mmCIF file of C-alpha atoms in Angstrom:
data_model
loop_
_atom_site.group_PDB
_atom_site.id
_atom_site.type_symbol
_atom_site.label_atom_id
_atom_site.label_comp_id
_atom_site.label_asym_id
_atom_site.label_seq_id
_atom_site.Cartn_x
_atom_site.Cartn_y
_atom_site.Cartn_z
ATOM 1 C CA MET L 629 -91.712 45.688 233.706
ATOM 2 C CA LYS L 630 -88.062 45.066 231.674
ATOM 3 C CA CYS L 631 -87.615 45.642 227.764
ATOM 4 C CA ARG L 632 -87.740 42.331 226.500
ATOM 5 C CA ARG L 633 -84.488 43.396 224.349
ATOM 6 C CA CYS L 634 -81.825 44.953 226.327
ATOM 7 C CA LYS L 635 -83.542 43.314 229.539
ATOM 8 C CA LYS L 636 -82.025 46.775 231.091
ATOM 9 C CA ASN L 637 -84.374 49.405 230.906
ATOM 10 C CA GLU L 638 -88.494 50.380 232.152
ATOM 11 C CA ALA L 639 -90.976 48.540 229.300
ATOM 12 C CA GLU L 640 -92.979 51.574 227.623
ATOM 13 C CA VAL L 641 -94.981 49.752 224.666
ATOM 14 C CA VAL L 642 -96.813 46.207 224.815
ATOM 15 C CA LEU L 643 -96.837 44.475 221.732
ATOM 16 C CA ARG L 644 -98.448 41.952 222.401
ATOM 17 C CA ARG L 645 -99.085 40.295 218.624
ATOM 18 C CA HIS L 646 -95.410 40.250 218.652
ATOM 19 C CA ASN L 647 -95.348 38.755 221.975
ATOM 20 C CA ALA L 648 -92.745 41.641 223.243
ATOM 21 C CA VAL L 649 -92.373 44.703 225.481
ATOM 22 C CA PHE L 650 -89.913 47.830 224.521
ATOM 23 C CA CYS L 651 -88.158 50.381 226.573
ATOM 24 C CA ARG L 652 -88.400 53.580 224.582
ATOM 25 C CA ASP L 653 -84.958 53.136 222.975
ATOM 26 C CA CYS L 654 -85.686 49.475 221.829
ATOM 27 C CA PHE L 655 -88.954 50.630 220.572
ATOM 28 C CA LEU L 656 -87.776 53.070 217.965
ATOM 29 C CA PRO L 657 -85.367 51.254 215.948
ATOM 30 C CA PHE L 658 -88.571 47.929 216.126
ATOM 31 C CA PHE L 659 -90.716 51.006 214.722
ATOM 32 C CA GLU L 660 -88.559 52.049 211.336
ATOM 33 C CA ASN L 661 -87.611 48.386 210.811
ATOM 34 C CA GLN L 662 -91.347 47.947 209.710
ATOM 35 C CA VAL L 663 -91.549 50.750 207.874
ATOM 36 C CA LYS L 664 -88.984 49.374 205.907
ATOM 37 C CA ARG L 665 -90.111 46.231 205.607
ATOM 38 C CA ALA L 666 -93.158 47.864 204.113
ATOM 39 C CA ILE L 667 -91.096 49.676 201.861
ATOM 40 C CA SER L 668 -88.835 46.629 200.259
ATOM 41 C CA GLU L 669 -92.036 44.411 201.147
ATOM 42 C CA PHE L 670 -94.505 46.165 198.396
ATOM 43 C CA GLY L 671 -91.756 48.173 196.629
ATOM 44 C CA LEU L 672 -93.549 51.213 197.652
ATOM 45 C CA PHE L 673 -90.690 54.038 196.509
ATOM 46 C CA SER L 674 -86.685 54.403 196.670
ATOM 47 C CA LYS L 675 -85.050 56.974 197.757
ATOM 48 C CA GLU L 676 -84.288 58.636 194.054
ATOM 49 C CA ASP L 677 -88.434 59.325 194.368
ATOM 50 C CA ARG L 678 -89.829 62.612 195.391
ATOM 51 C CA ILE L 679 -92.643 61.495 197.986
ATOM 52 C CA LEU L 680 -95.420 64.335 198.637
ATOM 53 C CA VAL L 681 -96.840 63.183 202.663
ATOM 54 C CA CYS L 682 -100.225 64.398 203.046
ATOM 55 C CA VAL L 683 -100.409 65.077 206.252
ATOM 56 C CA SER L 684 -103.641 66.488 208.138
ATOM 57 C CA GLY L 685 -102.240 67.530 211.917
ATOM 58 C CA GLY L 686 -103.381 63.800 212.837
ATOM 59 C CA LYS L 687 -100.522 61.609 214.267
ATOM 60 C CA ASP L 688 -100.480 59.271 211.556
ATOM 61 C CA SER L 689 -99.365 61.328 209.244
ATOM 62 C CA LEU L 690 -97.037 63.458 211.265
ATOM 63 C CA VAL L 691 -95.334 60.020 212.208
ATOM 64 C CA LEU L 692 -94.897 59.316 208.617
ATOM 65 C CA TRP L 693 -93.513 62.382 207.723
ATOM 66 C CA ASP L 694 -91.070 62.419 210.206
ATOM 67 C CA ILE L 695 -90.103 58.572 210.161
ATOM 68 C CA LEU L 696 -89.490 59.542 206.234
ATOM 69 C CA LEU L 697 -87.161 62.411 206.294
ATOM 70 C CA ARG L 698 -85.350 60.489 209.612
ATOM 71 C CA MET L 699 -85.095 57.152 206.942
ATOM 72 C CA GLY L 700 -83.456 59.868 204.709
ATOM 73 C CA TYR L 701 -86.371 60.007 201.923
ATOM 74 C CA LYS L 702 -86.855 63.443 200.311
ATOM 75 C CA ALA L 703 -90.543 63.710 201.845
ATOM 76 C CA GLU L 704 -92.683 66.807 201.408
ATOM 77 C CA GLY L 705 -95.993 68.086 203.273
ATOM 78 C CA MET L 706 -99.313 68.506 201.895
ATOM 79 C CA TYR L 707 -102.232 69.876 204.420
ATOM 80 C CA ILE L 708 -105.415 70.598 202.542
ATOM 81 C CA ASP L 709 -107.055 73.316 204.913
ATOM 82 C CA LEU L 710 -110.865 72.053 204.513
ATOM 83 C CA GLY L 711 -111.747 74.922 206.125
ATOM 84 C CA ILE L 712 -113.927 73.009 209.218
ATOM 85 C CA GLY L 713 -113.522 75.932 211.554
ATOM 86 C CA ASP L 714 -111.627 75.213 214.983
ATOM 87 C CA TYR L 715 -110.962 72.108 214.408
ATOM 88 C CA SER L 716 -109.103 72.811 210.642
ATOM 89 C CA GLU L 717 -107.496 75.614 212.259
ATOM 90 C CA GLN L 718 -105.712 73.262 214.934
ATOM 91 C CA SER L 719 -105.276 70.930 213.030
ATOM 92 C CA GLY L 720 -102.711 73.482 210.366
ATOM 93 C CA GLU L 721 -101.211 74.940 213.437
ATOM 94 C CA LYS L 722 -99.654 71.521 214.515
ATOM 95 C CA VAL L 723 -99.009 70.927 210.740
ATOM 96 C CA LYS L 724 -97.021 74.007 210.786
ATOM 97 C CA THR L 725 -95.189 73.423 214.120
ATOM 98 C CA PHE L 726 -93.683 70.371 213.145
ATOM 99 C CA ALA L 727 -92.876 71.542 209.914
ATOM 100 C CA VAL L 728 -91.283 75.191 211.056
ATOM 101 C CA LYS L 729 -89.330 72.345 213.819
ATOM 102 C CA ARG L 730 -87.889 70.414 210.961
ATOM 103 C CA GLU L 731 -86.379 74.135 209.277
ATOM 104 C CA LEU L 732 -89.694 73.154 206.524
ATOM 105 C CA GLU L 733 -92.223 74.091 204.599
ATOM 106 C CA PRO L 734 -95.405 72.397 204.291
ATOM 107 C CA ILE L 735 -97.662 72.655 200.723
ATOM 108 C CA ILE L 736 -100.867 74.313 201.582
ATOM 109 C CA VAL L 737 -104.071 73.539 199.848
ATOM 110 C CA ASP L 738 -105.981 76.531 201.181
ATOM 111 C CA LEU L 739 -109.827 75.186 200.117
ATOM 112 C CA GLU L 740 -111.460 78.604 201.135
ATOM 113 C CA GLY L 741 -109.437 80.337 198.887
ATOM 114 C CA GLU L 742 -111.387 78.046 196.167
ATOM 115 C CA GLY L 743 -114.460 78.325 197.251
ATOM 116 C CA MET L 744 -114.251 74.730 198.042
ATOM 117 C CA GLY L 745 -114.734 74.804 202.266
ATOM 118 C CA ILE L 746 -115.749 71.635 203.368
ATOM 119 C CA PRO L 747 -119.064 73.184 205.983
ATOM 120 C CA GLY L 748 -120.207 75.539 202.417
ATOM 121 C CA VAL L 749 -119.914 72.883 200.136
ATOM 122 C CA THR L 750 -122.929 70.744 202.186
ATOM 123 C CA GLY L 751 -124.465 73.721 203.545
ATOM 124 C CA THR L 752 -124.952 74.516 199.381
ATOM 125 C CA LEU L 753 -125.682 70.983 197.979
ATOM 126 C CA LYS L 754 -126.948 69.207 201.300
ATOM 127 C CA LYS L 755 -124.901 66.733 200.665
ATOM 128 C CA LYS L 756 -122.783 64.111 203.641
ATOM 129 C CA GLU L 757 -119.365 66.106 203.802
ATOM 130 C CA CYS L 758 -117.262 62.924 204.682
ATOM 131 C CA SER L 759 -118.521 61.926 200.659
ATOM 132 C CA LEU L 760 -117.328 65.472 199.253
ATOM 133 C CA CYS L 761 -114.464 66.080 201.500
ATOM 134 C CA GLY L 762 -113.171 62.777 200.142
ATOM 135 C CA ILE L 763 -113.627 64.030 196.332
ATOM 136 C CA VAL L 764 -112.199 66.483 197.552
ATOM 137 C CA LYS L 765 -108.971 65.110 199.132
ATOM 138 C CA ARG L 766 -108.822 62.554 196.212
ATOM 139 C CA HIS L 767 -108.532 65.144 193.472
ATOM 140 C CA PHE L 768 -105.517 67.388 195.135
ATOM 141 C CA PHE L 769 -104.031 64.148 196.605
ATOM 142 C CA ASN L 770 -102.793 63.861 192.665
ATOM 143 C CA ALA L 771 -103.140 67.354 191.145
ATOM 144 C CA VAL L 772 -100.907 69.145 193.432
ATOM 145 C CA PRO L 773 -97.765 66.059 193.237
ATOM 146 C CA LYS L 774 -98.181 65.971 189.428
ATOM 147 C CA SER L 775 -98.174 69.770 189.470
ATOM 148 C CA LEU L 776 -94.894 69.681 191.492
ATOM 149 C CA GLY L 777 -92.913 67.038 190.185
ATOM 150 C CA HIS L 778 -93.523 64.729 192.902
ATOM 151 C CA THR L 779 -93.226 60.752 191.586
ATOM 152 C CA VAL L 780 -95.118 59.361 194.578
ATOM 153 C CA VAL L 781 -98.058 60.295 197.349
ATOM 154 C CA ALA L 782 -98.088 58.693 200.944
ATOM 155 C CA THR L 783 -100.535 58.351 203.133
ATOM 156 C CA GLY L 784 -100.652 57.819 207.084
ATOM 157 C CA HIS L 785 -103.054 54.929 206.547
ATOM 158 C CA ASN L 786 -101.795 52.277 209.154
ATOM 159 C CA LEU L 787 -102.864 48.292 209.921
ATOM 160 C CA ASP L 788 -105.842 49.264 211.518
ATOM 161 C CA ASP L 789 -107.325 51.601 209.126
ATOM 162 C CA GLU L 790 -106.744 48.933 206.219
ATOM 163 C CA ALA L 791 -107.722 45.775 208.392
ATOM 164 C CA SER L 792 -111.366 47.934 209.025
ATOM 165 C CA ARG L 793 -111.550 49.048 205.509
ATOM 166 C CA LEU L 794 -111.687 45.440 204.711
ATOM 167 C CA LEU L 795 -113.914 44.354 207.216
ATOM 168 C CA GLY L 796 -116.113 46.629 206.060
ATOM 169 C CA ASN L 797 -115.801 45.950 202.179
ATOM 170 C CA PHE L 798 -116.144 41.834 203.168
ATOM 171 C CA LEU L 799 -119.219 42.342 205.799
ATOM 172 C CA HIS L 800 -120.580 44.130 202.425
ATOM 173 C CA TRP L 801 -119.034 41.948 199.929
ATOM 174 C CA ASN L 802 -117.733 44.838 198.145
ATOM 175 C CA LYS L 803 -115.456 42.956 195.843
ATOM 176 C CA LYS L 804 -114.298 45.535 193.836
ATOM 177 C CA TYR L 805 -112.668 47.365 196.650
ATOM 178 C CA ILE L 806 -111.480 44.002 198.629
ATOM 179 C CA GLU L 807 -109.398 43.534 194.995
ATOM 180 C CA LYS L 808 -107.837 47.268 194.592
ATOM 181 C CA GLN L 809 -106.765 47.557 198.647
ATOM 182 C CA HIS L 810 -102.882 47.536 198.638
ATOM 183 C CA PRO L 811 -100.479 49.608 199.808
ATOM 184 C CA LEU L 812 -99.060 50.552 196.657
ATOM 185 C CA LEU L 813 -101.067 51.243 194.015
ATOM 186 C CA ARG L 814 -98.862 52.383 191.153
ATOM 187 C CA GLU L 815 -99.046 55.275 189.017
ATOM 188 C CA THR L 816 -101.001 55.352 185.118
ATOM 189 C CA GLN L 817 -100.966 55.882 182.053
ATOM 190 C CA SER L 818 -103.451 58.104 182.494
ATOM 191 C CA GLY L 819 -101.774 60.475 184.980
ATOM 192 C CA MET L 820 -102.582 58.869 188.209
ATOM 193 C CA VAL L 821 -99.802 58.943 190.768
ATOM 194 C CA ARG L 822 -98.632 56.440 192.629
ATOM 195 C CA LYS L 823 -100.475 55.918 195.877
ATOM 196 C CA VAL L 824 -98.443 54.511 199.194
ATOM 197 C CA LYS L 825 -98.834 53.127 203.047
ATOM 198 C CA PRO L 826 -95.632 53.160 204.497
ATOM 199 C CA LEU L 827 -97.422 52.733 208.195
ATOM 200 C CA VAL L 828 -99.732 49.575 207.471
ATOM 201 C CA ARG L 829 -97.427 47.583 209.065
ATOM 202 C CA LEU L 830 -98.464 49.532 212.008
ATOM 203 C CA THR L 831 -101.313 49.616 214.471
ATOM 204 C CA GLU L 832 -102.530 53.068 215.501
ATOM 205 C CA TYR L 833 -101.235 52.214 219.043
ATOM 206 C CA GLU L 834 -98.058 52.237 217.886
ATOM 207 C CA THR L 835 -98.293 55.156 215.675
ATOM 208 C CA ALA L 836 -99.202 56.688 218.607
ATOM 209 C CA CYS L 837 -95.929 55.633 221.206
ATOM 210 C CA TYR L 838 -93.938 56.865 218.666
ATOM 211 C CA ALA L 839 -95.296 60.199 218.709
ATOM 212 C CA LEU L 840 -95.269 60.182 222.592
ATOM 213 C CA ILE L 841 -91.710 59.229 221.900
ATOM 214 C CA ARG L 842 -90.782 61.388 219.804
ATOM 215 C CA GLU L 843 -92.610 64.252 220.922
ATOM 216 C CA ILE L 844 -94.372 64.696 217.664
ATOM 217 C CA ASP L 845 -97.495 66.734 219.353
ATOM 218 C CA TYR L 846 -100.480 66.421 216.855
ATOM 219 C CA MET L 847 -104.003 67.227 216.558
ATOM 220 C CA PRO L 848 -105.739 64.898 219.212
ATOM 221 C CA TYR L 849 -109.170 65.453 218.559
ATOM 222 C CA GLU L 850 -111.088 64.736 215.832
ATOM 223 C CA CYS L 851 -112.681 65.530 212.293
ATOM 224 C CA PRO L 852 -116.148 66.752 214.042
ATOM 225 C CA TYR L 853 -117.649 65.097 210.831
ATOM 226 C CA SER L 854 -116.393 61.740 211.620
ATOM 227 C CA ARG L 855 -118.764 60.864 214.828
ATOM 228 C CA GLY L 856 -120.001 57.906 213.852
ATOM 229 C CA ALA L 857 -118.366 56.680 210.851
ATOM 230 C CA THR L 858 -119.046 53.418 210.226
ATOM 231 C CA SER L 859 -115.012 52.713 210.339
ATOM 232 C CA LEU L 860 -115.048 53.472 213.673
ATOM 233 C CA VAL L 861 -117.284 50.674 214.372
ATOM 234 C CA TYR L 862 -115.562 48.156 212.869
ATOM 235 C CA LYS L 863 -112.151 49.336 214.501
ATOM 236 C CA GLU L 864 -113.969 48.975 217.798
ATOM 237 C CA ALA L 865 -115.246 45.529 216.688
ATOM 238 C CA LEU L 866 -111.329 44.277 215.403
ATOM 239 C CA ASN L 867 -110.078 46.084 218.727
ATOM 240 C CA SER L 868 -112.508 43.820 221.182
ATOM 241 C CA ILE L 869 -111.184 41.124 219.063
ATOM 242 C CA GLU L 870 -107.815 41.913 219.270
ATOM 243 C CA GLU L 871 -108.018 42.060 223.339
ATOM 244 C CA SER L 872 -108.474 38.418 223.442
ATOM 245 C CA VAL L 873 -107.176 36.975 220.498
ATOM 246 C CA PRO L 874 -103.661 38.789 219.888
ATOM 247 C CA GLY L 875 -102.799 39.140 216.107
ATOM 248 C CA THR L 876 -105.732 38.743 214.672
ATOM 249 C CA LYS L 877 -105.926 42.708 212.967
ATOM 250 C CA ALA L 878 -102.309 42.122 211.311
ATOM 251 C CA ARG L 879 -103.301 37.927 210.313
ATOM 252 C CA PHE L 880 -106.513 39.352 208.517
ATOM 253 C CA LEU L 881 -104.894 41.648 205.890
ATOM 254 C CA PHE L 882 -102.000 40.592 205.625
ATOM 255 C CA GLY L 883 -103.425 37.452 204.601
ATOM 256 C CA LEU L 884 -105.440 39.455 201.380
ATOM 257 C CA LEU L 885 -101.863 41.333 200.716
ATOM 258 C CA GLY L 886 -100.187 37.557 200.685
ATOM 259 C CA GLY L 887 -102.296 36.618 198.523
ATOM 260 C CA GLU L 888 -104.634 33.741 201.363
ATOM 261 C CA LEU L 889 -107.604 34.115 198.533
ATOM 262 C CA GLU L 890 -107.644 33.262 195.133
ATOM 263 C CA GLY L 891 -108.866 35.556 193.040
ATOM 264 C CA LEU L 892 -109.205 38.342 195.063
ATOM 265 C CA GLY L 893 -106.463 41.087 194.732
ATOM 266 C CA ARG L 894 -105.268 41.019 191.484
ATOM 267 C CA LYS L 895 -101.318 40.809 190.467
ATOM 268 C CA ARG L 896 -98.959 43.547 191.103
ATOM 269 C CA GLU L 897 -98.332 44.500 187.299
ATOM 270 C CA GLU L 898 -102.328 44.965 187.131
ATOM 271 C CA ARG L 899 -102.815 47.167 190.395
ATOM 272 C CA GLY L 900 -102.836 50.573 189.219
ATOM 273 C CA ALA L 901 -104.028 53.962 191.367
ATOM 274 C CA GLY L 902 -106.929 54.827 189.237
ATOM 275 C CA GLY L 903 -110.779 54.393 190.145
ATOM 276 C CA GLU L 904 -113.346 51.851 188.780
ATOM 277 C CA ASP L 905 -112.464 49.634 185.782
ATOM 278 C CA GLY L 906 -113.359 51.452 181.916
ATOM 279 C CA GLU L 907 -111.621 53.340 179.716
ATOM 280 C CA GLU L 908 -109.829 56.655 181.798
ATOM 281 C CA ARG L 909 -109.191 59.778 179.589
ATOM 282 C CA LYS L 910 -108.882 63.383 181.035
ATOM 283 C CA CYS L 911 -111.133 65.825 182.566
ATOM 284 C CA SER L 912 -111.637 68.710 180.164
ATOM 285 C CA VAL L 913 -111.439 71.089 182.767
ATOM 286 C CA CYS L 914 -108.468 70.340 184.879
ATOM 287 C CA SER L 915 -107.140 67.507 183.150
ATOM 288 C CA GLU L 916 -106.595 65.295 185.786
ATOM 289 C CA PRO L 917 -108.003 61.056 184.403
ATOM 290 C CA SER L 918 -111.656 60.393 184.286
ATOM 291 C CA PHE L 919 -113.588 58.528 183.659
ATOM 292 C CA THR L 920 -116.652 61.056 182.366
ATOM 293 C CA GLU L 921 -115.976 64.361 180.281
ATOM 294 C CA LEU L 922 -115.533 66.136 184.268
ATOM 295 C CA CYS L 923 -113.957 64.688 187.234
ATOM 296 C CA ALA L 924 -115.792 63.737 190.209
ATOM 297 C CA TYR L 925 -113.845 66.870 191.713
ATOM 298 C CA CYS L 926 -114.811 69.482 188.568
ATOM 299 C CA ARG L 927 -118.509 68.133 188.968
ATOM 300 C CA LEU L 928 -118.881 69.015 192.312
ATOM 301 C CA LYS L 929 -117.235 72.475 191.699
ATOM 302 C CA ASP L 930 -119.839 73.089 188.699
ATOM 303 C CA GLU L 931 -122.414 72.125 190.516
ATOM 304 C CA VAL L 932 -121.704 74.444 193.572
ATOM 305 C CA GLU L 933 -121.220 77.260 191.059
ATOM 306 C CA LYS L 934 -124.399 76.740 190.233
ATOM 307 C CA LYS L 935 -126.142 76.247 192.985
ATOM 308 C CA ARG L 936 -125.055 79.309 194.636
ATOM 309 C CA GLU L 937 -125.476 81.681 191.419
ATOM 310 C CA LYS L 938 -129.185 80.758 191.650
ATOM 311 C CA GLY L 939 -129.021 81.769 195.118
ATOM 312 C CA LYS L 940 -127.639 85.144 193.694
ATOM 313 C CA ARG L 941 -130.634 85.394 191.530
ATOM 314 C CA ARG L 942 -133.022 84.357 194.046
ATOM 315 C CA VAL L 943 -131.560 87.163 196.381
ATOM 316 C CA GLN L 944 -131.507 89.718 193.465
ATOM 317 C CA ARG L 945 -135.082 89.376 192.990
ATOM 318 C CA MET S 837 -106.494 60.551 245.238
ATOM 319 C CA ILE S 838 -104.983 60.088 241.469
ATOM 320 C CA ARG S 839 -106.198 62.673 238.692
ATOM 321 C CA VAL S 840 -106.937 61.136 235.249
ATOM 322 C CA LYS S 841 -107.043 63.479 232.459
ATOM 323 C CA LEU S 842 -109.289 62.084 229.721
ATOM 324 C CA ILE S 843 -108.180 63.979 226.483
ATOM 325 C CA GLN S 844 -110.125 63.463 223.663
ATOM 326 C CA GLN S 845 -113.624 63.448 225.899
ATOM 327 C CA LYS S 846 -111.450 66.468 227.070
ATOM 328 C CA LYS S 847 -112.883 65.620 230.762
ATOM 329 C CA GLU S 848 -111.056 65.424 234.166
ATOM 330 C CA LEU S 849 -111.702 62.203 236.961
ATOM 331 C CA GLN S 850 -110.754 61.618 240.225
ATOM 332 C CA VAL S 851 -109.963 58.417 240.654
ATOM 333 C CA PRO S 852 -108.805 56.424 244.133
ATOM 334 C CA GLY S 853 -105.067 55.067 244.089
ATOM 335 C CA PRO S 854 -103.475 52.995 244.272
ATOM 336 C CA THR S 855 -103.991 50.937 241.251
ATOM 337 C CA SER S 856 -102.918 49.741 238.167
ATOM 338 C CA VAL S 857 -103.096 50.566 234.485
ATOM 339 C CA ASN S 858 -104.563 47.710 233.662
ATOM 340 C CA ALA S 859 -108.045 48.388 236.527
ATOM 341 C CA LEU S 860 -107.407 52.470 236.087
ATOM 342 C CA LEU S 861 -108.361 51.342 232.035
ATOM 343 C CA GLU S 862 -111.373 48.722 233.270
ATOM 344 C CA GLU S 863 -112.980 51.439 235.281
ATOM 345 C CA ILE S 864 -113.409 53.770 232.795
ATOM 346 C CA GLY S 865 -114.247 51.665 230.279
ATOM 347 C CA ALA S 866 -111.122 51.701 227.734
ATOM 348 C CA LYS S 867 -109.534 48.859 225.837
ATOM 349 C CA LYS S 868 -105.558 48.705 226.221
ATOM 350 C CA THR S 869 -105.084 47.620 222.821
ATOM 351 C CA SER S 870 -106.448 51.587 221.690
ATOM 352 C CA THR S 871 -105.520 53.774 224.869
ATOM 353 C CA ILE S 872 -102.148 54.500 226.183
ATOM 354 C CA VAL S 873 -101.652 55.822 229.590
ATOM 355 C CA VAL S 874 -99.430 58.638 230.334
ATOM 356 C CA CYS S 875 -97.470 59.755 233.218
ATOM 357 C CA ASP S 876 -94.706 62.493 232.925
ATOM 358 C CA LYS S 877 -94.380 62.015 228.983
ATOM 359 C CA ARG S 878 -93.627 58.329 229.798
ATOM 360 C CA ILE S 879 -95.884 55.951 228.342
ATOM 361 C CA LEU S 880 -97.644 52.934 231.799
ATOM 362 C CA THR S 881 -97.810 49.734 230.784
ATOM 363 C CA PRO S 882 -100.712 47.740 232.284
ATOM 364 C CA ASP S 883 -98.873 46.363 235.094
ATOM 365 C CA LYS S 884 -97.706 50.091 236.719
ATOM 366 C CA THR S 885 -99.077 50.877 239.828
ATOM 367 C CA VAL S 886 -100.675 54.684 239.620
ATOM 368 C CA GLU S 887 -100.328 56.535 242.947
ATOM 369 C CA ASP S 888 -102.424 58.504 244.965
ATOM 370 C CA GLY S 889 -101.677 62.162 244.173
ATOM 371 C CA MET S 890 -100.187 61.425 240.741
ATOM 372 C CA VAL S 891 -101.540 62.727 237.463
ATOM 373 C CA VAL S 892 -102.116 60.779 234.351
ATOM 374 C CA GLU S 893 -102.998 61.355 230.983
ATOM 375 C CA VAL S 894 -105.369 58.721 229.061
ATOM 376 C CA ILE S 895 -105.244 59.161 225.292
ATOM 377 C CA SER S 896 -106.982 57.369 222.858
ATOM 378 C CA VAL S 897 -105.435 56.287 219.634
ATOM 379 C CA VAL S 898 -107.952 55.742 217.274
ATOM 380 C CA SER S 899 -108.472 57.932 214.679
ATOM 381 C CA GLY S 900 -110.471 58.280 211.253
ATOM 382 C CA GLY S 901 -113.613 58.456 210.170
#
């Protein structure tokens, strides 16, 4: 099969939703163009912004860091070492290798050093890993860029991530979350940094093709705690539909973003990066925006410390 | 035989060739929308034929949890 654009080279990437097949040389400008479109369509950021890219070592976030650098944006990478054994070790290595090749240095947050490594915290509190991980990540995704002067935080969420999240929210009628879903969440007066998703127009298949063509060595394995996650069930369902009806995922997601459902989806100026509705104040410990005296992260840290202290006293007795 | 490396499963299969990438994906129960087949750092489109003696990598693109 020949590339439909140059009609010369052997095709490598099949995009059924665009009714297109590309060779690697023609796929790369297509990919960059989709990122460009997302940035301008949703007003994500400009060349003046300092962007902090949250990198996990997986394909999407490393691809995002790569393309933003190639497009001339000021983009730095931040890796949160969750302390999940071999998984975190290998993921961290991928991030470091990526950065070294580009003569960059990633910002690394070491949770173990904070006494907040995910396995240790879950063991202490007997709570689900993924919800704790979410609290921890949300905290550092805001606190780190704020302290280092970044104006924007970018994550590698792609079209599949967003469409599956939307499906899950529709299936459970989580109207509040549907309203909040957008590739741009503005900074707020209370201190939330702007959050953006520049890969929202690209599927996982497309980001993986980009990573392979650009020879980005990423972590191919998933977090050991993600087994059986509901988001994977929704992705599988959407991929089954997509096989028979190409373009479904994109139409589903962009329908919402384009305002298909009146009353759902907030006006752009009302859409902030804050959490729930209500009056935001500052956490009395870390000064991050919070609806309560202590933010979710400091409450968690406090809970962990108290439990560990209690455990120590019991051992001493 | 074709050597098929299933990257995420850390498994290797032997499949008789020649066969198309499409048929190979069907045989191992993988979806075209969420899987990439690679040989010598090149991505193979579903119409491509895989011959005996070739080594291919099957990569799932689904991530997250």
